[in-house]
mmCIF file of C-alpha atoms and ligand atoms in Angstrom:
data_model
loop_
_atom_site.group_PDB
_atom_site.id
_atom_site.type_symbol
_atom_site.label_atom_id
_atom_site.label_comp_id
_atom_site.label_asym_id
_atom_site.label_seq_id
_atom_site.Cartn_x
_atom_site.Cartn_y
_atom_site.Cartn_z
ATOM 1 C CA MET A 1 13.001 -7.470 58.234
ATOM 2 C CA GLY A 2 13.748 -4.126 59.810
ATOM 3 C CA GLU A 3 11.932 -0.876 59.395
ATOM 4 C CA TRP A 4 10.607 0.695 56.234
ATOM 5 C CA ILE A 5 10.500 4.233 54.883
ATOM 6 C CA GLU A 6 8.290 5.592 52.131
ATOM 7 C CA THR A 7 9.944 7.108 49.064
ATOM 8 C CA VAL A 8 8.071 8.742 46.184
ATOM 9 C CA THR A 9 8.430 5.481 44.277
ATOM 10 C CA GLY A 10 7.327 3.203 47.113
ATOM 11 C CA LYS A 11 8.550 1.961 50.448
ATOM 12 C CA ILE A 12 12.035 0.600 51.011
ATOM 13 C CA PRO A 13 13.849 -0.887 54.018
ATOM 14 C CA VAL A 14 15.516 1.967 55.906
ATOM 15 C CA GLU A 15 18.909 0.312 55.503
ATOM 16 C CA ASP A 16 18.488 0.581 51.714
ATOM 17 C CA MET A 17 18.480 4.372 51.897
ATOM 18 C CA GLY A 18 22.268 4.274 51.678
ATOM 19 C CA LYS A 19 24.229 7.484 51.450
ATOM 20 C CA THR A 20 21.704 10.265 52.044
ATOM 21 C CA LEU A 21 21.377 14.027 51.826
ATOM 22 C CA ILE A 22 18.871 14.802 54.567
ATOM 23 C CA HIS A 23 17.577 18.219 53.485
ATOM 24 C CA GLU A 24 17.425 19.505 49.888
ATOM 25 C CA HIS A 25 14.584 21.045 47.890
ATOM 26 C CA PHE A 26 14.102 20.097 44.267
ATOM 27 C CA ILE A 27 11.527 22.881 44.024
ATOM 28 C CA PHE A 28 10.367 25.465 46.532
ATOM 29 C CA GLY A 29 8.266 28.635 46.582
ATOM 30 C CA TYR A 30 7.456 31.000 49.387
ATOM 31 C CA PRO A 31 3.677 31.005 49.818
ATOM 32 C CA GLY A 32 2.399 33.808 47.631
ATOM 33 C CA TYR A 33 4.315 32.693 44.533
ATOM 34 C CA SER A 34 1.091 31.419 43.013
ATOM 35 C CA GLY A 35 -0.194 35.006 42.833
ATOM 36 C CA ASP A 36 2.787 36.094 40.695
ATOM 37 C CA VAL A 37 2.405 33.550 37.904
ATOM 38 C CA THR A 38 2.100 36.255 35.245
ATOM 39 C CA ASN A 39 5.789 37.131 35.603
ATOM 40 C CA GLY A 40 6.868 33.965 37.350
ATOM 41 C CA PRO A 41 5.088 31.185 35.487
ATOM 42 C CA ILE A 42 5.658 27.622 36.620
ATOM 43 C CA ASN A 43 7.586 25.808 33.935
ATOM 44 C CA ALA A 44 7.230 22.061 34.541
ATOM 45 C CA ASP A 45 9.923 21.156 31.973
ATOM 46 C CA GLU A 46 12.442 23.503 33.573
ATOM 47 C CA ALA A 47 11.602 22.218 37.062
ATOM 48 C CA LEU A 48 12.099 18.635 35.905
ATOM 49 C CA SER A 49 15.372 19.355 34.139
ATOM 50 C CA ALA A 50 16.743 21.348 37.122
ATOM 51 C CA GLY A 51 15.755 18.517 39.467
ATOM 52 C CA THR A 52 17.204 15.830 37.217
ATOM 53 C CA LYS A 53 20.454 17.754 36.898
ATOM 54 C CA ALA A 54 20.736 18.113 40.686
ATOM 55 C CA ALA A 55 19.924 14.434 41.281
ATOM 56 C CA ASN A 56 22.495 13.303 38.708
ATOM 57 C CA ALA A 57 25.103 15.630 40.201
ATOM 58 C CA VAL A 58 24.778 14.172 43.735
ATOM 59 C CA LYS A 59 24.630 10.645 42.327
ATOM 60 C CA LYS A 60 28.210 11.108 41.111
ATOM 61 C CA TYR A 61 29.215 11.390 44.762
ATOM 62 C CA GLY A 62 27.508 8.147 45.708
ATOM 63 C CA ILE A 63 24.279 9.648 47.037
ATOM 64 C CA LYS A 64 21.455 7.119 46.875
ATOM 65 C CA THR A 65 18.664 9.031 48.654
ATOM 66 C CA VAL A 66 17.633 12.677 48.975
ATOM 67 C CA VAL A 67 15.099 13.823 51.579
ATOM 68 C CA ASP A 68 13.070 16.773 50.247
ATOM 69 C CA PRO A 69 11.158 18.228 53.211
ATOM 70 C CA THR A 70 9.331 20.948 51.273
ATOM 71 C CA PRO A 71 6.295 22.019 53.327
ATOM 72 C CA ASN A 72 2.924 21.302 51.778
ATOM 73 C CA GLU A 73 2.169 24.974 51.126
ATOM 74 C CA CYS A 74 5.582 25.825 49.670
ATOM 75 C CA GLY A 75 5.061 24.083 46.335
ATOM 76 C CA ARG A 76 5.494 20.461 47.401
ATOM 77 C CA ASN A 77 5.106 18.410 44.232
ATOM 78 C CA PRO A 78 5.335 14.634 44.791
ATOM 79 C CA GLU A 79 4.643 13.773 41.157
ATOM 80 C CA LEU A 80 7.550 15.909 39.971
ATOM 81 C CA LEU A 81 9.757 14.236 42.593
ATOM 82 C CA LYS A 82 8.648 10.850 41.310
ATOM 83 C CA GLN A 83 9.578 11.854 37.749
ATOM 84 C CA ILE A 84 13.012 13.036 38.940
ATOM 85 C CA SER A 85 13.489 9.802 40.866
ATOM 86 C CA GLU A 86 12.507 7.637 37.890
ATOM 87 C CA ALA A 87 14.708 9.632 35.515
ATOM 88 C CA THR A 88 17.810 9.355 37.701
ATOM 89 C CA GLY A 89 17.465 6.360 39.997
ATOM 90 C CA ILE A 90 17.906 8.628 43.050
ATOM 91 C CA GLN A 91 15.482 7.657 45.832
ATOM 92 C CA ILE A 92 13.526 10.678 47.083
ATOM 93 C CA VAL A 93 11.647 10.960 50.383
ATOM 94 C CA CYS A 94 8.995 13.698 50.509
ATOM 95 C CA SER A 95 7.277 15.081 53.593
ATOM 96 C CA THR A 96 3.935 16.202 54.931
ATOM 97 C CA GLY A 97 3.649 19.295 57.106
ATOM 98 C CA TYR A 98 3.394 23.078 57.242
ATOM 99 C CA TYR A 99 6.055 25.776 57.456
ATOM 100 C CA TYR A 100 6.753 28.079 60.420
ATOM 101 C CA GLU A 101 4.345 30.873 61.222
ATOM 102 C CA GLY A 102 6.448 33.763 59.851
ATOM 103 C CA GLU A 103 6.876 32.356 56.330
ATOM 104 C CA GLY A 104 4.170 29.749 55.981
ATOM 105 C CA ALA A 105 0.621 30.067 54.720
ATOM 106 C CA THR A 106 -1.090 30.234 58.097
ATOM 107 C CA THR A 107 -4.472 31.630 57.174
ATOM 108 C CA TYR A 108 -6.090 28.346 56.214
ATOM 109 C CA PHE A 109 -5.521 26.397 59.414
ATOM 110 C CA LYS A 110 -5.941 29.516 61.599
ATOM 111 C CA PHE A 111 -9.404 29.940 60.117
ATOM 112 C CA ARG A 112 -10.173 26.266 60.647
ATOM 113 C CA ASP A 113 -8.833 26.591 64.211
ATOM 114 C CA SER A 114 -11.273 29.470 64.812
ATOM 115 C CA LEU A 115 -14.038 27.062 63.873
ATOM 116 C CA GLY A 116 -12.589 24.409 66.160
ATOM 117 C CA THR A 117 -11.696 21.773 63.539
ATOM 118 C CA ALA A 118 -7.987 22.462 62.812
ATOM 119 C CA LYS A 119 -6.560 19.686 65.010
ATOM 120 C CA LYS A 120 -8.874 17.080 63.575
ATOM 121 C CA ASP A 121 -8.145 18.367 60.062
ATOM 122 C CA ILE A 122 -4.365 18.244 60.483
ATOM 123 C CA TYR A 123 -4.560 14.751 61.973
ATOM 124 C CA GLU A 124 -6.630 13.592 58.993
ATOM 125 C CA MET A 125 -4.277 15.298 56.549
ATOM 126 C CA PHE A 126 -1.244 13.504 57.999
ATOM 127 C CA MET A 127 -2.980 10.138 58.315
ATOM 128 C CA THR A 128 -4.587 10.155 54.864
ATOM 129 C CA GLU A 129 -1.336 11.138 53.173
ATOM 130 C CA ILE A 130 0.673 8.558 55.143
ATOM 131 C CA ASN A 131 -1.796 5.695 54.709
ATOM 132 C CA GLU A 132 -3.332 6.360 51.292
ATOM 133 C CA GLY A 133 -1.216 8.912 49.456
ATOM 134 C CA ILE A 134 -0.965 12.604 48.642
ATOM 135 C CA ALA A 135 -3.767 14.328 46.728
ATOM 136 C CA GLY A 136 -5.214 11.243 45.108
ATOM 137 C CA THR A 137 -1.854 9.788 44.062
ATOM 138 C CA ASP A 138 -0.342 6.692 45.635
ATOM 139 C CA ILE A 139 2.761 8.700 46.607
ATOM 140 C CA LYS A 140 3.230 8.771 50.375
ATOM 141 C CA PRO A 141 5.341 11.017 52.575
ATOM 142 C CA GLY A 142 8.208 9.310 54.396
ATOM 143 C CA ILE A 143 8.601 11.995 57.056
ATOM 144 C CA ILE A 144 6.641 14.747 58.828
ATOM 145 C CA LYS A 145 7.973 18.302 58.507
ATOM 146 C CA LEU A 146 7.605 20.628 61.505
ATOM 147 C CA ALA A 147 8.839 24.179 61.986
ATOM 148 C CA SER A 148 9.110 26.827 64.681
ATOM 149 C CA SER A 149 9.814 30.569 64.848
ATOM 150 C CA LYS A 150 12.785 32.520 66.165
ATOM 151 C CA ASP A 151 12.856 32.106 69.950
ATOM 152 C CA GLU A 152 9.432 30.453 70.209
ATOM 153 C CA ILE A 153 7.185 27.628 69.180
ATOM 154 C CA THR A 154 3.995 29.591 68.614
ATOM 155 C CA PRO A 155 0.565 28.142 69.490
ATOM 156 C CA TYR A 156 -0.080 27.727 65.736
ATOM 157 C CA GLU A 157 3.166 25.757 65.322
ATOM 158 C CA LYS A 158 2.611 23.761 68.524
ATOM 159 C CA MET A 159 -0.646 22.458 67.107
ATOM 160 C CA PHE A 160 1.378 20.680 64.380
ATOM 161 C CA PHE A 161 3.951 19.390 66.896
ATOM 162 C CA ASP A 162 1.201 17.882 69.088
ATOM 163 C CA ILE A 163 -0.500 16.135 66.205
ATOM 164 C CA ALA A 164 2.742 14.985 64.586
ATOM 165 C CA ALA A 165 3.704 13.283 67.851
ATOM 166 C CA GLU A 166 0.358 11.498 67.943
ATOM 167 C CA VAL A 167 0.735 10.392 64.338
ATOM 168 C CA HIS A 168 4.312 9.247 64.987
ATOM 169 C CA LYS A 169 3.099 7.084 67.866
ATOM 170 C CA GLU A 170 0.483 5.474 65.636
ATOM 171 C CA THR A 171 2.585 5.021 62.500
ATOM 172 C CA GLY A 172 6.270 5.226 63.494
ATOM 173 C CA ILE A 173 6.894 7.944 60.898
ATOM 174 C CA ARG A 174 10.033 10.055 61.376
ATOM 175 C CA ILE A 175 9.996 13.801 62.010
ATOM 176 C CA ILE A 176 12.276 16.480 60.495
ATOM 177 C CA THR A 177 12.208 20.097 61.606
ATOM 178 C CA HIS A 178 13.037 23.656 60.652
ATOM 179 C CA THR A 179 14.574 25.833 63.369
ATOM 180 C CA GLN A 180 14.646 29.565 62.745
ATOM 181 C CA MET A 181 17.884 31.552 63.066
ATOM 182 C CA GLY A 182 19.616 29.051 65.312
ATOM 183 C CA THR A 183 16.950 28.971 68.025
ATOM 184 C CA MET A 184 14.662 26.390 69.686
ATOM 185 C CA GLY A 185 16.655 23.274 68.789
ATOM 186 C CA PRO A 186 16.743 21.906 72.362
ATOM 187 C CA GLU A 187 13.144 23.001 72.974
ATOM 188 C CA GLN A 188 11.870 21.246 69.839
ATOM 189 C CA ALA A 189 13.691 18.060 70.813
ATOM 190 C CA ARG A 190 12.403 18.093 74.386
ATOM 191 C CA LEU A 191 8.840 18.914 73.371
ATOM 192 C CA LEU A 192 8.650 16.048 70.888
ATOM 193 C CA ILE A 193 10.207 13.591 73.332
ATOM 194 C CA GLU A 194 7.794 14.694 76.091
ATOM 195 C CA LEU A 195 4.978 14.081 73.632
ATOM 196 C CA GLY A 196 6.227 10.519 73.214
ATOM 197 C CA VAL A 197 8.314 10.634 70.032
ATOM 198 C CA GLU A 198 11.260 8.218 69.910
ATOM 199 C CA PRO A 199 14.416 10.470 69.971
ATOM 200 C CA SER A 200 16.183 8.485 67.237
ATOM 201 C CA LYS A 201 13.250 9.236 64.895
ATOM 202 C CA ILE A 202 13.684 13.006 65.207
ATOM 203 C CA ILE A 203 15.966 15.156 63.025
ATOM 204 C CA ILE A 204 16.265 18.718 64.309
ATOM 205 C CA GLY A 205 17.054 20.825 61.248
ATOM 206 C CA HIS A 206 19.260 23.857 60.610
ATOM 207 C CA MET A 207 21.239 23.326 63.812
ATOM 208 C CA CYS A 208 24.275 24.790 62.013
ATOM 209 C CA GLY A 209 22.516 28.153 62.342
ATOM 210 C CA ASN A 210 23.929 28.362 65.866
ATOM 211 C CA THR A 211 27.648 28.325 66.685
ATOM 212 C CA ASN A 212 27.196 27.950 70.463
ATOM 213 C CA ILE A 213 28.492 24.564 71.547
ATOM 214 C CA ASP A 214 26.226 24.383 74.603
ATOM 215 C CA TYR A 215 23.173 24.840 72.368
ATOM 216 C CA GLN A 216 24.401 21.912 70.276
ATOM 217 C CA ARG A 217 25.155 19.681 73.269
ATOM 218 C CA ASP A 218 21.842 20.532 74.896
ATOM 219 C CA THR A 219 20.065 19.229 71.784
ATOM 220 C CA LEU A 220 22.319 16.232 71.116
ATOM 221 C CA LYS A 221 22.069 14.968 74.701
ATOM 222 C CA THR A 222 18.374 14.270 74.146
ATOM 223 C CA GLY A 223 19.400 11.562 71.645
ATOM 224 C CA VAL A 224 17.954 13.173 68.526
ATOM 225 C CA LYS A 225 19.755 13.575 65.225
ATOM 226 C CA ILE A 226 20.607 17.071 64.001
ATOM 227 C CA GLY A 227 21.059 18.631 60.578
ATOM 228 C CA PHE A 228 24.158 20.616 59.727
ATOM 229 C CA ASP A 229 22.145 21.141 56.633
ATOM 230 C CA ARG A 230 22.711 24.640 55.280
ATOM 231 C CA PHE A 231 26.233 24.457 53.859
ATOM 232 C CA GLY A 232 26.609 27.175 51.238
ATOM 233 C CA ILE A 233 24.010 29.510 52.746
ATOM 234 C CA GLN A 234 26.102 32.309 54.175
ATOM 235 C CA LYS A 235 24.476 35.329 55.852
ATOM 236 C CA LEU A 236 21.215 34.876 53.943
ATOM 237 C CA VAL A 237 18.236 34.092 56.265
ATOM 238 C CA GLY A 238 20.459 34.855 59.281
ATOM 239 C CA ALA A 239 22.898 32.004 58.585
ATOM 240 C CA PRO A 240 26.534 31.936 59.751
ATOM 241 C CA MET A 241 29.481 31.521 57.366
ATOM 242 C CA ASP A 242 30.554 28.008 56.338
ATOM 243 C CA GLU A 243 33.801 28.449 58.228
ATOM 244 C CA GLU A 244 31.880 29.027 61.461
ATOM 245 C CA ARG A 245 29.748 25.948 60.737
ATOM 246 C CA ILE A 246 32.854 23.853 60.187
ATOM 247 C CA ASN A 247 34.450 25.041 63.434
ATOM 248 C CA THR A 248 31.306 24.141 65.380
ATOM 249 C CA LEU A 249 31.010 20.797 63.589
ATOM 250 C CA ILE A 250 34.621 19.849 64.330
ATOM 251 C CA LYS A 251 34.086 20.488 68.056
ATOM 252 C CA LEU A 252 31.082 18.156 68.017
ATOM 253 C CA LEU A 253 33.004 15.496 66.102
ATOM 254 C CA GLU A 254 35.797 15.698 68.664
ATOM 255 C CA GLU A 255 33.152 14.930 71.293
ATOM 256 C CA GLY A 256 32.032 11.851 69.346
ATOM 257 C CA TYR A 257 28.638 13.007 68.052
ATOM 258 C CA GLU A 258 29.122 11.958 64.400
ATOM 259 C CA LYS A 259 26.346 9.345 64.477
ATOM 260 C CA GLN A 260 23.813 12.032 65.388
ATOM 261 C CA ILE A 261 24.804 14.560 62.706
ATOM 262 C CA MET A 262 23.638 14.701 59.074
ATOM 263 C CA LEU A 263 25.166 17.036 56.465
ATOM 264 C CA SER A 264 23.180 18.789 53.730
ATOM 265 C CA HIS A 265 22.708 22.123 51.919
ATOM 266 C CA ASP A 266 18.995 23.071 52.060
ATOM 267 C CA SER A 267 19.515 23.840 48.375
ATOM 268 C CA ILE A 268 16.654 25.029 46.204
ATOM 269 C CA ASN A 269 17.104 23.794 42.672
ATOM 270 C CA TYR A 270 14.056 25.453 41.153
ATOM 271 C CA TRP A 271 12.267 28.472 42.578
ATOM 272 C CA LEU A 272 8.524 28.712 42.153
ATOM 273 C CA GLY A 273 7.646 32.261 41.118
ATOM 274 C CA ARG A 274 10.320 34.405 39.502
ATOM 275 C CA PRO A 275 13.968 33.382 39.473
ATOM 276 C CA LEU A 276 16.083 35.050 42.177
ATOM 277 C CA GLU A 277 17.743 38.379 41.528
ATOM 278 C CA MET A 278 20.607 39.164 43.894
ATOM 279 C CA ASN A 279 23.125 41.961 44.201
ATOM 280 C CA ASP A 280 26.788 41.046 43.697
ATOM 281 C CA ASP A 281 27.596 40.863 47.419
ATOM 282 C CA THR A 282 24.779 38.434 48.158
ATOM 283 C CA ALA A 283 25.527 36.394 45.032
ATOM 284 C CA THR A 284 29.151 36.033 46.189
ATOM 285 C CA LEU A 285 28.103 34.919 49.667
ATOM 286 C CA VAL A 286 25.848 32.166 48.318
ATOM 287 C CA LYS A 287 27.991 31.135 45.337
ATOM 288 C CA ASP A 288 28.467 27.658 46.852
ATOM 289 C CA TRP A 289 24.797 27.055 47.640
ATOM 290 C CA TYR A 290 24.305 23.993 45.417
ATOM 291 C CA PRO A 291 23.865 20.318 46.274
ATOM 292 C CA THR A 292 27.443 19.090 45.625
ATOM 293 C CA HIS A 293 29.227 21.855 47.559
ATOM 294 C CA ILE A 294 29.828 19.592 50.582
ATOM 295 C CA PHE A 295 31.574 16.977 48.414
ATOM 296 C CA GLU A 296 33.609 19.498 46.438
ATOM 297 C CA ASN A 297 34.652 21.873 49.206
ATOM 298 C CA ILE A 298 33.554 20.980 52.739
ATOM 299 C CA ILE A 299 34.760 17.360 52.903
ATOM 300 C CA PRO A 300 38.263 18.207 51.609
ATOM 301 C CA ASP A 301 38.392 20.927 54.261
ATOM 302 C CA LEU A 302 37.301 18.512 57.012
ATOM 303 C CA LYS A 303 39.910 15.990 55.873
ATOM 304 C CA SER A 304 42.647 18.614 55.871
ATOM 305 C CA ARG A 305 41.698 19.335 59.470
ATOM 306 C CA GLY A 306 42.141 15.709 60.497
ATOM 307 C CA ILE A 307 38.599 14.325 60.288
ATOM 308 C CA SER A 308 38.707 10.710 59.074
ATOM 309 C CA GLU A 309 36.837 9.185 56.115
ATOM 310 C CA GLU A 310 34.974 6.911 58.512
ATOM 311 C CA ILE A 311 33.645 9.799 60.609
ATOM 312 C CA ILE A 312 32.662 11.793 57.515
ATOM 313 C CA LYS A 313 30.818 8.771 56.125
ATOM 314 C CA GLN A 314 28.721 8.449 59.285
ATOM 315 C CA MET A 315 27.145 11.850 58.594
ATOM 316 C CA PHE A 316 25.380 10.611 55.445
ATOM 317 C CA TYR A 317 23.564 7.624 56.909
ATOM 318 C CA LEU A 318 20.224 7.959 58.684
ATOM 319 C CA GLU A 319 20.601 4.529 60.265
ATOM 320 C CA THR A 320 23.984 3.999 61.861
HETATM 321 ZN ZN1 ZN B 1 14.531 23.558 53.803
#
């Protein structure tokens, strides 16, 4: 038997993941949402119905597994994910890890670092969740989430990279990352590999945030996988337009990198805190930011530009 991966409903052989979306959020909240519950109350029924709707929608396109790498402090909710999975039959992989310094909740581990225990604490957090389960449940993360800032991996963030690499070496768990505004992809890959992580077990996220082909090649040459995982997010959070993503992607496909690329949307199907309010211009730019956009719009576009079914298929399988 080959390798296994944990889903929120138990572990499965990696080859049973099938067609996969590598980066979607069933629920997400920027840290701080929990202070605004008076006007942005958390409605468990709404979260479940939004998640179930999203899971059923991607299922129609043959998706079997969704990876939800919501950081621990951004509203990660494994029990909700389990309910969505049981209601729809979609396999869901959740993560363990903290968000990048600029948008994560840093105070807790910075305080613990000042007392000298943060590294030990983070190691225990990863290992307990991986071996026993999250917060007293038997639901285990299938992947570690790491994140870095624009143009740097800060000392705070590096602490998580160091420990994740150690935990990977002990458990074999995969690693998925957040890169900020199209920076630090190659650096993240090299750092993790130097720390002893197997390149094929690393997914460098949000690589489609950078349209420079050398940046892409520099990362891909290390042997890692990359996420072109923000289709539908245009201009928001510094993202390029879909058309620019597609042009970059096609160049990489022409160079034969399809086995190292995964497509996804980084969609957020239920916001913790208040629902989003956007002006008309922003709303127009992100009108396609939903988890079936790739199937409805991007794949037809790729096909019309000569990309074959076989190559497109490769970009939905973690194991190729
Ligand atoms: Zn994300």
